[in-house]
mmCIF file of N, CA and C in Angstrom:
data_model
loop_
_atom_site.group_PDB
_atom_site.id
_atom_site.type_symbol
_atom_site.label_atom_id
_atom_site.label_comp_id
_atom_site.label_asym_id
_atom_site.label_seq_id
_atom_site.Cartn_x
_atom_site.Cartn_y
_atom_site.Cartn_z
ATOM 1 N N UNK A 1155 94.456 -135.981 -75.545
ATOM 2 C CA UNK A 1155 94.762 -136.392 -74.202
ATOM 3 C C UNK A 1155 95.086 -137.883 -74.195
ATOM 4 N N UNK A 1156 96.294 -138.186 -73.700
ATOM 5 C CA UNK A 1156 96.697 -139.391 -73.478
ATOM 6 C C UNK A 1156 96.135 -140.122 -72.329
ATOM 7 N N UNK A 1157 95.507 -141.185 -72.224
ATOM 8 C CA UNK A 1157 95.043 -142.246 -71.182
ATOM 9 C C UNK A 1157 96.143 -143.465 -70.991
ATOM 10 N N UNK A 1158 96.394 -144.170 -69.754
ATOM 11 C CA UNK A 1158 96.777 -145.145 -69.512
ATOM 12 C C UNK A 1158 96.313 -146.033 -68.672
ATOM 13 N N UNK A 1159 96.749 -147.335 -68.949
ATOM 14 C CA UNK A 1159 95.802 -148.486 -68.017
ATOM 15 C C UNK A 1159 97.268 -149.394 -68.000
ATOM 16 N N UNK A 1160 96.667 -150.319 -67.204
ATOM 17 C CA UNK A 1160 97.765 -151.483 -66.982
ATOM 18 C C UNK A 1160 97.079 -152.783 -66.684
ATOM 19 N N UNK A 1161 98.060 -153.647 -67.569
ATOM 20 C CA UNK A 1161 96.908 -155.351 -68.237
ATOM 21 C C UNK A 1161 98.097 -156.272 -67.548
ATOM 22 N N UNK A 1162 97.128 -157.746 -67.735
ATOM 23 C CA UNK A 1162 98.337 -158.464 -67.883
ATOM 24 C C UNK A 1162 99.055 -158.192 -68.551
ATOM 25 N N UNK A 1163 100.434 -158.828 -69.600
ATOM 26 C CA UNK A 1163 101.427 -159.132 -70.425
ATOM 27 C C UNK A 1163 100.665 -160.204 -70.967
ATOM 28 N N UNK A 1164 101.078 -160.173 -72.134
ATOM 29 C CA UNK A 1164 100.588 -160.868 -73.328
ATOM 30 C C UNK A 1164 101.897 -161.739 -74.038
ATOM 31 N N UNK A 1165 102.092 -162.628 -74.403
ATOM 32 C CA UNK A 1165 103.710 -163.078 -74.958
ATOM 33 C C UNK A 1165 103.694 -162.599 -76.249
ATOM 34 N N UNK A 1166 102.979 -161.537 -76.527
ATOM 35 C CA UNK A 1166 103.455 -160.798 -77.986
ATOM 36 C C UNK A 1166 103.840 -159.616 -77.421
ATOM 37 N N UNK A 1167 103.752 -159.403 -76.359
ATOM 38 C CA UNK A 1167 104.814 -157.946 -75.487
ATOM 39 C C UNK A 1167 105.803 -158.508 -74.878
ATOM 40 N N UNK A 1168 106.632 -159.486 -75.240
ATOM 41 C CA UNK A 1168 107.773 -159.827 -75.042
ATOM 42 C C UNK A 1168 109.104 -159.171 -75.582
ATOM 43 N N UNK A 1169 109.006 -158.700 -76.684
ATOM 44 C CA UNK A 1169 109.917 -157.820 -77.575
ATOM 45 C C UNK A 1169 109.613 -156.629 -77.076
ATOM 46 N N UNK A 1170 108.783 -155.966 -76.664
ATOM 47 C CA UNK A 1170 108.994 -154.254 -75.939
ATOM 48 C C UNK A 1170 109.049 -154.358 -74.718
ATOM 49 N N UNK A 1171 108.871 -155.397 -73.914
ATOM 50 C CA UNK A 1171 109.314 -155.727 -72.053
ATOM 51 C C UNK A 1171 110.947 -155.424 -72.791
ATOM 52 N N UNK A 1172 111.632 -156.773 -73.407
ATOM 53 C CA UNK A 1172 112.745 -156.473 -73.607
ATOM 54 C C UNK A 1172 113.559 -154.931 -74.110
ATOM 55 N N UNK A 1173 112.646 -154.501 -74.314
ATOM 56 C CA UNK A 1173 113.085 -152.775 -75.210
ATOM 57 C C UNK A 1173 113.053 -152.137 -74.356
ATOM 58 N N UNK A 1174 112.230 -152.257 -73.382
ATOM 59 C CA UNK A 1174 111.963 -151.280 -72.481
ATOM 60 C C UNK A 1174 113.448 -151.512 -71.146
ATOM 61 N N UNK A 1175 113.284 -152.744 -70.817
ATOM 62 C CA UNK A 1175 114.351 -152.820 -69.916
ATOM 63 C C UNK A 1175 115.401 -152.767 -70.182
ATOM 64 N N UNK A 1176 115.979 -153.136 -71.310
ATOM 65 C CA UNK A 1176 117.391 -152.879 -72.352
ATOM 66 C C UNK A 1176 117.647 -150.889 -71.787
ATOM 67 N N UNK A 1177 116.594 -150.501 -72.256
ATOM 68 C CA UNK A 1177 116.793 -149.080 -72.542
ATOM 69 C C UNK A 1177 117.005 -148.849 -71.102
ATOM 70 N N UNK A 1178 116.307 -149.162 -69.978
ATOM 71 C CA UNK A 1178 116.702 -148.352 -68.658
ATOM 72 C C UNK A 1178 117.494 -148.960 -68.097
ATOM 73 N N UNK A 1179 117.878 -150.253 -68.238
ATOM 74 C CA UNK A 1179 119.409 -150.679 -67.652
ATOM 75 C C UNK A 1179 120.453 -150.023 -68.174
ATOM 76 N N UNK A 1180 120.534 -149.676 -69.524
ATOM 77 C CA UNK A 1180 121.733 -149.020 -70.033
ATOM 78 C C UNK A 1180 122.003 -147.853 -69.609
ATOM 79 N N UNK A 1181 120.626 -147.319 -69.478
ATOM 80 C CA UNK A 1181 120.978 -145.750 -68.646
ATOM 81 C C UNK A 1181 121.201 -145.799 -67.031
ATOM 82 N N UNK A 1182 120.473 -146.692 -66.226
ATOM 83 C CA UNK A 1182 120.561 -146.829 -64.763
ATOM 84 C C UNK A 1182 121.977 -147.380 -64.242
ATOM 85 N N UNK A 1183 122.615 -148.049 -65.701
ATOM 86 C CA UNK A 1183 123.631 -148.912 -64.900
ATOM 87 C C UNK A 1183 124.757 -148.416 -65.442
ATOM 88 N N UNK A 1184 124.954 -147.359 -66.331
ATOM 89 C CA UNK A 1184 126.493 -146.821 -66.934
ATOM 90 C C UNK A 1184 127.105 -146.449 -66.368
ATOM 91 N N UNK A 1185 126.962 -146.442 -64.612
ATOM 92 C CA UNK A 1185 127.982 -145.606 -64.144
ATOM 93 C C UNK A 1185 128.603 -146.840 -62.897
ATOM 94 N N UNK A 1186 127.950 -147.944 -63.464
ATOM 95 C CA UNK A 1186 128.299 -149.342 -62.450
ATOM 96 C C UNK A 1186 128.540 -150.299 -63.143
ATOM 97 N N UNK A 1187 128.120 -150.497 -64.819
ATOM 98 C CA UNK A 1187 128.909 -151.773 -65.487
ATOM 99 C C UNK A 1187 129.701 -151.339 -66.108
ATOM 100 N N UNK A 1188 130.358 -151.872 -67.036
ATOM 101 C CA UNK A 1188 130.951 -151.722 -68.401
ATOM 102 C C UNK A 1188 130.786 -151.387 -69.512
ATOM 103 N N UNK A 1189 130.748 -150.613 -70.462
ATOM 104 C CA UNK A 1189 130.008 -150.143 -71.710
ATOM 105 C C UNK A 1189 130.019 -151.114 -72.087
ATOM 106 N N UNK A 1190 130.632 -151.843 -72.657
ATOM 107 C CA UNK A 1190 130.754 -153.518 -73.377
ATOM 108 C C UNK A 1190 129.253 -154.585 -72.425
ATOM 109 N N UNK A 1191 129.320 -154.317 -71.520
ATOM 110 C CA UNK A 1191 128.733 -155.556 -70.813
ATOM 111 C C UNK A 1191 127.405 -154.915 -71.534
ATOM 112 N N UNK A 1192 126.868 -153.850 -71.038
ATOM 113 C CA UNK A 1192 125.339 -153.277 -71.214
ATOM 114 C C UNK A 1192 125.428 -152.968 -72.942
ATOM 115 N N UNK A 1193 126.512 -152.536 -73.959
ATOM 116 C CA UNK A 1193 126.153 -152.989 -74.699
ATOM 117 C C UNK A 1193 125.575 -154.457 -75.622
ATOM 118 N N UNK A 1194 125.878 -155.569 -74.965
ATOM 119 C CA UNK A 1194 126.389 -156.718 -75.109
ATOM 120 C C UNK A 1194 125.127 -157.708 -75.010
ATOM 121 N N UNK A 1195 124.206 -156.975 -74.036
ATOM 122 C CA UNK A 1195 122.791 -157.485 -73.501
ATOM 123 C C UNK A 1195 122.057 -158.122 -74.694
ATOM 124 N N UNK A 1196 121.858 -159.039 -74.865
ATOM 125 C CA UNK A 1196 120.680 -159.604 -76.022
ATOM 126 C C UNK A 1196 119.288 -159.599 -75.931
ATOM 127 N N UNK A 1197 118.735 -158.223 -76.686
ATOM 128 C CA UNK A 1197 117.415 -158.107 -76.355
ATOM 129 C C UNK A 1197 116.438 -159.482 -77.137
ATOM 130 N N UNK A 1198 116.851 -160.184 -77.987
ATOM 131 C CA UNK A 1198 116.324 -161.515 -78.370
ATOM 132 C C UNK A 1198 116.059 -162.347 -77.417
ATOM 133 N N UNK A 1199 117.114 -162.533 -76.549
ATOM 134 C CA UNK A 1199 117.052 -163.639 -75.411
ATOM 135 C C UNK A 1199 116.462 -163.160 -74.640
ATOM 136 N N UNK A 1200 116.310 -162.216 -73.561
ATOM 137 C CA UNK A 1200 115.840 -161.369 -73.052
ATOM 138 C C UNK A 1200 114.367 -161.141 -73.721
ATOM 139 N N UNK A 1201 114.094 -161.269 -74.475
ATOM 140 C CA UNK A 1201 112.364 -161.194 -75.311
ATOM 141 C C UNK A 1201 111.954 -163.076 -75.091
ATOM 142 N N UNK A 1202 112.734 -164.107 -75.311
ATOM 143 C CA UNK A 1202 112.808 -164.883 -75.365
ATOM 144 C C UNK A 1202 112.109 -165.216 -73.582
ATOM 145 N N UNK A 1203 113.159 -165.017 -72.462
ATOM 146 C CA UNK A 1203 112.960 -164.954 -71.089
ATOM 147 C C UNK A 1203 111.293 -164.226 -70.952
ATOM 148 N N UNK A 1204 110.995 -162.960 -71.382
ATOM 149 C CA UNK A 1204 109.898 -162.895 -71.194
ATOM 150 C C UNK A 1204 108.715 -163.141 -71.351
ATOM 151 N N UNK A 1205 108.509 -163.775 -72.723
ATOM 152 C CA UNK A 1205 107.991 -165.086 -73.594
ATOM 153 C C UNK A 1205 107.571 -165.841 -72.179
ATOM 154 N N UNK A 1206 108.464 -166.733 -71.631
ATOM 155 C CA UNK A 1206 108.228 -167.956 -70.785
ATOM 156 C C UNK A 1206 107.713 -167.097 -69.264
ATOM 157 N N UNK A 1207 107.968 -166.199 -69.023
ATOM 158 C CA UNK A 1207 107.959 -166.099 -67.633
ATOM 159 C C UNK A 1207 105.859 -165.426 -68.220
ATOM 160 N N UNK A 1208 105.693 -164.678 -69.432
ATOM 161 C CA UNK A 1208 104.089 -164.856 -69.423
ATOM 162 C C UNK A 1208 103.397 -166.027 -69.519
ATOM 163 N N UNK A 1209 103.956 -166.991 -70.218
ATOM 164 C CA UNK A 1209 103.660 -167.921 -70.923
ATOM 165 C C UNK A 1209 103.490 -169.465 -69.589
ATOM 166 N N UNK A 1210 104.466 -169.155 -69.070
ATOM 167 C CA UNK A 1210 104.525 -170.711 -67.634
ATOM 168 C C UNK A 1210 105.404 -170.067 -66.995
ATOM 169 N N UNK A 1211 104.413 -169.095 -65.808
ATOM 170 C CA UNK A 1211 104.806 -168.348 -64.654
ATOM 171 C C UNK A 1211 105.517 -169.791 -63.543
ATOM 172 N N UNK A 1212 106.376 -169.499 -63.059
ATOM 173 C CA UNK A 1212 106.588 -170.683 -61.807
ATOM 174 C C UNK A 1212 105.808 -170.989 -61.180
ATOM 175 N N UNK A 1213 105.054 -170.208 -60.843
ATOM 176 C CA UNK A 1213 103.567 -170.342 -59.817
ATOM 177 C C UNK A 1213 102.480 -169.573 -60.380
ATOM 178 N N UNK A 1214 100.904 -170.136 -59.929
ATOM 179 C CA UNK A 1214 99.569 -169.286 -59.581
ATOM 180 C C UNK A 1214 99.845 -167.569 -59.292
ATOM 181 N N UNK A 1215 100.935 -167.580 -58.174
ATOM 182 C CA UNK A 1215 101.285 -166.587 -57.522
ATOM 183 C C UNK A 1215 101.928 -165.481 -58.236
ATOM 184 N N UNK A 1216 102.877 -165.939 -59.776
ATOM 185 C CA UNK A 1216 103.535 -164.806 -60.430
ATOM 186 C C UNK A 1216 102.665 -164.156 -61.682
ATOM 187 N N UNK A 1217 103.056 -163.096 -62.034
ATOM 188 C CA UNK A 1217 102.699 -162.421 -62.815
ATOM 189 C C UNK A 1217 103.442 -161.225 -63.262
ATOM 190 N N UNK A 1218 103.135 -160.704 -64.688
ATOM 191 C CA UNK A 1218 103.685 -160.270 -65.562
ATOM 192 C C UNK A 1218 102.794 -159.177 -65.653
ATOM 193 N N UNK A 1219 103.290 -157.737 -66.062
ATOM 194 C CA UNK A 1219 101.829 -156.674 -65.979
ATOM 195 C C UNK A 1219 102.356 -155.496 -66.956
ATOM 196 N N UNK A 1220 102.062 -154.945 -67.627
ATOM 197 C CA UNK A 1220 102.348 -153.696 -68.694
ATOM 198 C C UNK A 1220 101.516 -152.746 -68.387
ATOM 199 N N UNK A 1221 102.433 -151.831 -68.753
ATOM 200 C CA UNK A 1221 101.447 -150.301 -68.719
ATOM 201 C C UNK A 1221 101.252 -149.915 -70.025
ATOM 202 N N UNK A 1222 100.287 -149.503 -70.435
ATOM 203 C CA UNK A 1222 99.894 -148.905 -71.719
ATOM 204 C C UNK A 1222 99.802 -147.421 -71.555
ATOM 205 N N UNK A 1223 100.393 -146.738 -72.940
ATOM 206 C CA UNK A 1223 99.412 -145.438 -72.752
ATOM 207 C C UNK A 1223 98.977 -145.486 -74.330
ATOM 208 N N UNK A 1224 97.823 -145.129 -74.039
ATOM 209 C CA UNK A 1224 96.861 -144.806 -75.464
ATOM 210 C C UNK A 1224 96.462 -143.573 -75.951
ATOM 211 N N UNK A 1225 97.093 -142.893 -76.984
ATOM 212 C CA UNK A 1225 96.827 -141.804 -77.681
ATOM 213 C C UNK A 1225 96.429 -142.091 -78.825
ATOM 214 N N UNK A 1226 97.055 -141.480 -80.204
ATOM 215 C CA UNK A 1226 96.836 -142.182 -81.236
ATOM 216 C C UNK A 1226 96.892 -143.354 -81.574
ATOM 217 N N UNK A 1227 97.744 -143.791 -81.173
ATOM 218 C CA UNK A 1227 98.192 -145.016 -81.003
ATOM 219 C C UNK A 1227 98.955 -146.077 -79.479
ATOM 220 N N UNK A 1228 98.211 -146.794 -78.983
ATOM 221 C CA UNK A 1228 98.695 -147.787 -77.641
ATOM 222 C C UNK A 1228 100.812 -148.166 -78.277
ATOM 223 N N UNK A 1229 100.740 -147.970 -76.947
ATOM 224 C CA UNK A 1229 101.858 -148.431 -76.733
ATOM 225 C C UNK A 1229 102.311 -148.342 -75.256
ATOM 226 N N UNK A 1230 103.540 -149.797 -75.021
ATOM 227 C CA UNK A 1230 103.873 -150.212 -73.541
ATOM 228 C C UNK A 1230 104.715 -148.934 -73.129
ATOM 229 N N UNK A 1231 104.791 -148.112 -72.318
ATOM 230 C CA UNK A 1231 105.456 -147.480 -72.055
ATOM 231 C C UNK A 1231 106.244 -148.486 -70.266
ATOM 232 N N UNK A 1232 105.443 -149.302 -69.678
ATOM 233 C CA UNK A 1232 106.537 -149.943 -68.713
ATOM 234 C C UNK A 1232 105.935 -151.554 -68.218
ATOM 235 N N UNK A 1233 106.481 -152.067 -67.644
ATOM 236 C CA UNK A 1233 106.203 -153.527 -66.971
ATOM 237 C C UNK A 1233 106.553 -153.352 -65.409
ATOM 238 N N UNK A 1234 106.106 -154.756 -64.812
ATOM 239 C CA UNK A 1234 106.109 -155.054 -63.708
ATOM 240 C C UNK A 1234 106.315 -156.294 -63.770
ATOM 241 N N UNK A 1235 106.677 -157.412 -63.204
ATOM 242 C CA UNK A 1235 106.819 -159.057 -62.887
ATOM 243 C C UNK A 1235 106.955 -159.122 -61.131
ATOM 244 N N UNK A 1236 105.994 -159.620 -60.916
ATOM 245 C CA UNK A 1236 105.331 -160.000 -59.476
ATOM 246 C C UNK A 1236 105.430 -161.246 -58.873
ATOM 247 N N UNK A 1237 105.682 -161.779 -57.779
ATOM 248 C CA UNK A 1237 105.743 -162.953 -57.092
ATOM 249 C C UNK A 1237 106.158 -163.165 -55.637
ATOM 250 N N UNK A 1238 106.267 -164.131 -55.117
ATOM 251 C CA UNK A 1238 106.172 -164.466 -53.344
ATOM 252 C C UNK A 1238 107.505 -164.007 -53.685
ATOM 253 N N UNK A 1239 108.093 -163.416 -52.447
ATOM 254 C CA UNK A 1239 109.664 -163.840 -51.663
ATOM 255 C C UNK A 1239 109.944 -165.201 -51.973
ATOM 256 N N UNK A 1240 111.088 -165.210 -52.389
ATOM 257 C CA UNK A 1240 111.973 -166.970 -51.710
ATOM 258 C C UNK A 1240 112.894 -166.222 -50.785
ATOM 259 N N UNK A 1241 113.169 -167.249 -50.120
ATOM 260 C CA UNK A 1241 114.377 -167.217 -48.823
ATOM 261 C C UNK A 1241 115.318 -166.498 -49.541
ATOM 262 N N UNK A 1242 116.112 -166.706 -50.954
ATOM 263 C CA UNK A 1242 117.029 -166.205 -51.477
ATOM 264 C C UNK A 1242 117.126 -164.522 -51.740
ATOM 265 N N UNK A 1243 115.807 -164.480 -51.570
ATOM 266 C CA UNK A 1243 115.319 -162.984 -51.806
ATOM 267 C C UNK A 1243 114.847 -161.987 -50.447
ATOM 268 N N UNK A 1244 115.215 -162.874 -49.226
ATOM 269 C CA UNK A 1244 115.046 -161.945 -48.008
ATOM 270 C C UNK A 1244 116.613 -161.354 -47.431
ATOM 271 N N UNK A 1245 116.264 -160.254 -46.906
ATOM 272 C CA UNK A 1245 117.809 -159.895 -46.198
ATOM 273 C C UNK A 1245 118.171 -160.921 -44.941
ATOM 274 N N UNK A 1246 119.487 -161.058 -44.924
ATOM 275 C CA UNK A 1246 119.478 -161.403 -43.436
ATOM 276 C C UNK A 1246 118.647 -161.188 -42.274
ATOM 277 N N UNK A 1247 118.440 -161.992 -41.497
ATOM 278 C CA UNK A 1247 117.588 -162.276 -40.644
ATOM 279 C C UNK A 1247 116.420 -161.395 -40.547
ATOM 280 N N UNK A 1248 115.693 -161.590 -42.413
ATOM 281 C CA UNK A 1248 114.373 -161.047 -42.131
ATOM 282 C C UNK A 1248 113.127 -162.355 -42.011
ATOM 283 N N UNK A 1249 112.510 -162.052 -41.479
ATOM 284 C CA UNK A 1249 111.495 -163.049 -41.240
ATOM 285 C C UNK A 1249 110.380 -163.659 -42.281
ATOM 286 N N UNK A 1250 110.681 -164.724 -42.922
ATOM 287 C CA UNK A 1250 109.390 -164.877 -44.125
ATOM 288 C C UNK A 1250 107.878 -164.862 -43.673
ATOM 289 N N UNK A 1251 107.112 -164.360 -44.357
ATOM 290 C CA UNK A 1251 105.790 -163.844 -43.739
ATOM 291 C C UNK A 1251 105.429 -165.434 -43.775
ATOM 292 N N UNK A 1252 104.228 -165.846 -43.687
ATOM 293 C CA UNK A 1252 103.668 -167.026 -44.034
ATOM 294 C C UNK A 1252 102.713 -166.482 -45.012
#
């Protein structure tokens, strides 16, 4: 029986954040980018980006989170990255909470 939990991110789960999102953008987005573009993605840099965003969140407020499942062996099966709204990130004339 497989169990799962969900932790912070660690910056040595920077290379399977990147694996993981590589893999479901390519499938979520083939029918809206370019094969070239989504092949093209650099999961290095992209491991790199997730590195810093565990490592020196912008704020107190952000965070980075993995799901594990543990059978024989743990492994990330997904992530999360958490933080306030900015203005840039509300729809038109939605109201920022305080």
């Amino acid at each position: 029986m497989a169990l799962g939990y969900v932790r912070p991110a660690r910056p040595e789960d920077a290379g399977e954040i990147a694996r993981i999102q590589l893999a479901t953008w390519r499938v979520a987005y083939r029918r809206i980018l370019p094969r070239h573009v989504l092949e093209n993605l650099d999961e290095a840099w992209l491991a790199r980006r997730w590195t810093a965003a565990v490592q020196e969140p912008p704020s107190d407020s952000h965070r980075v989170l993995v799901a594990v499942e543990q059978a024989e062996q743990s492994y990330l099966v997904g992530f999360v990255a958490s933080g306030p709204a900015d203005a840039e990130a509300l729809a038109p004339n939605e109201p920022a909470e305080s």
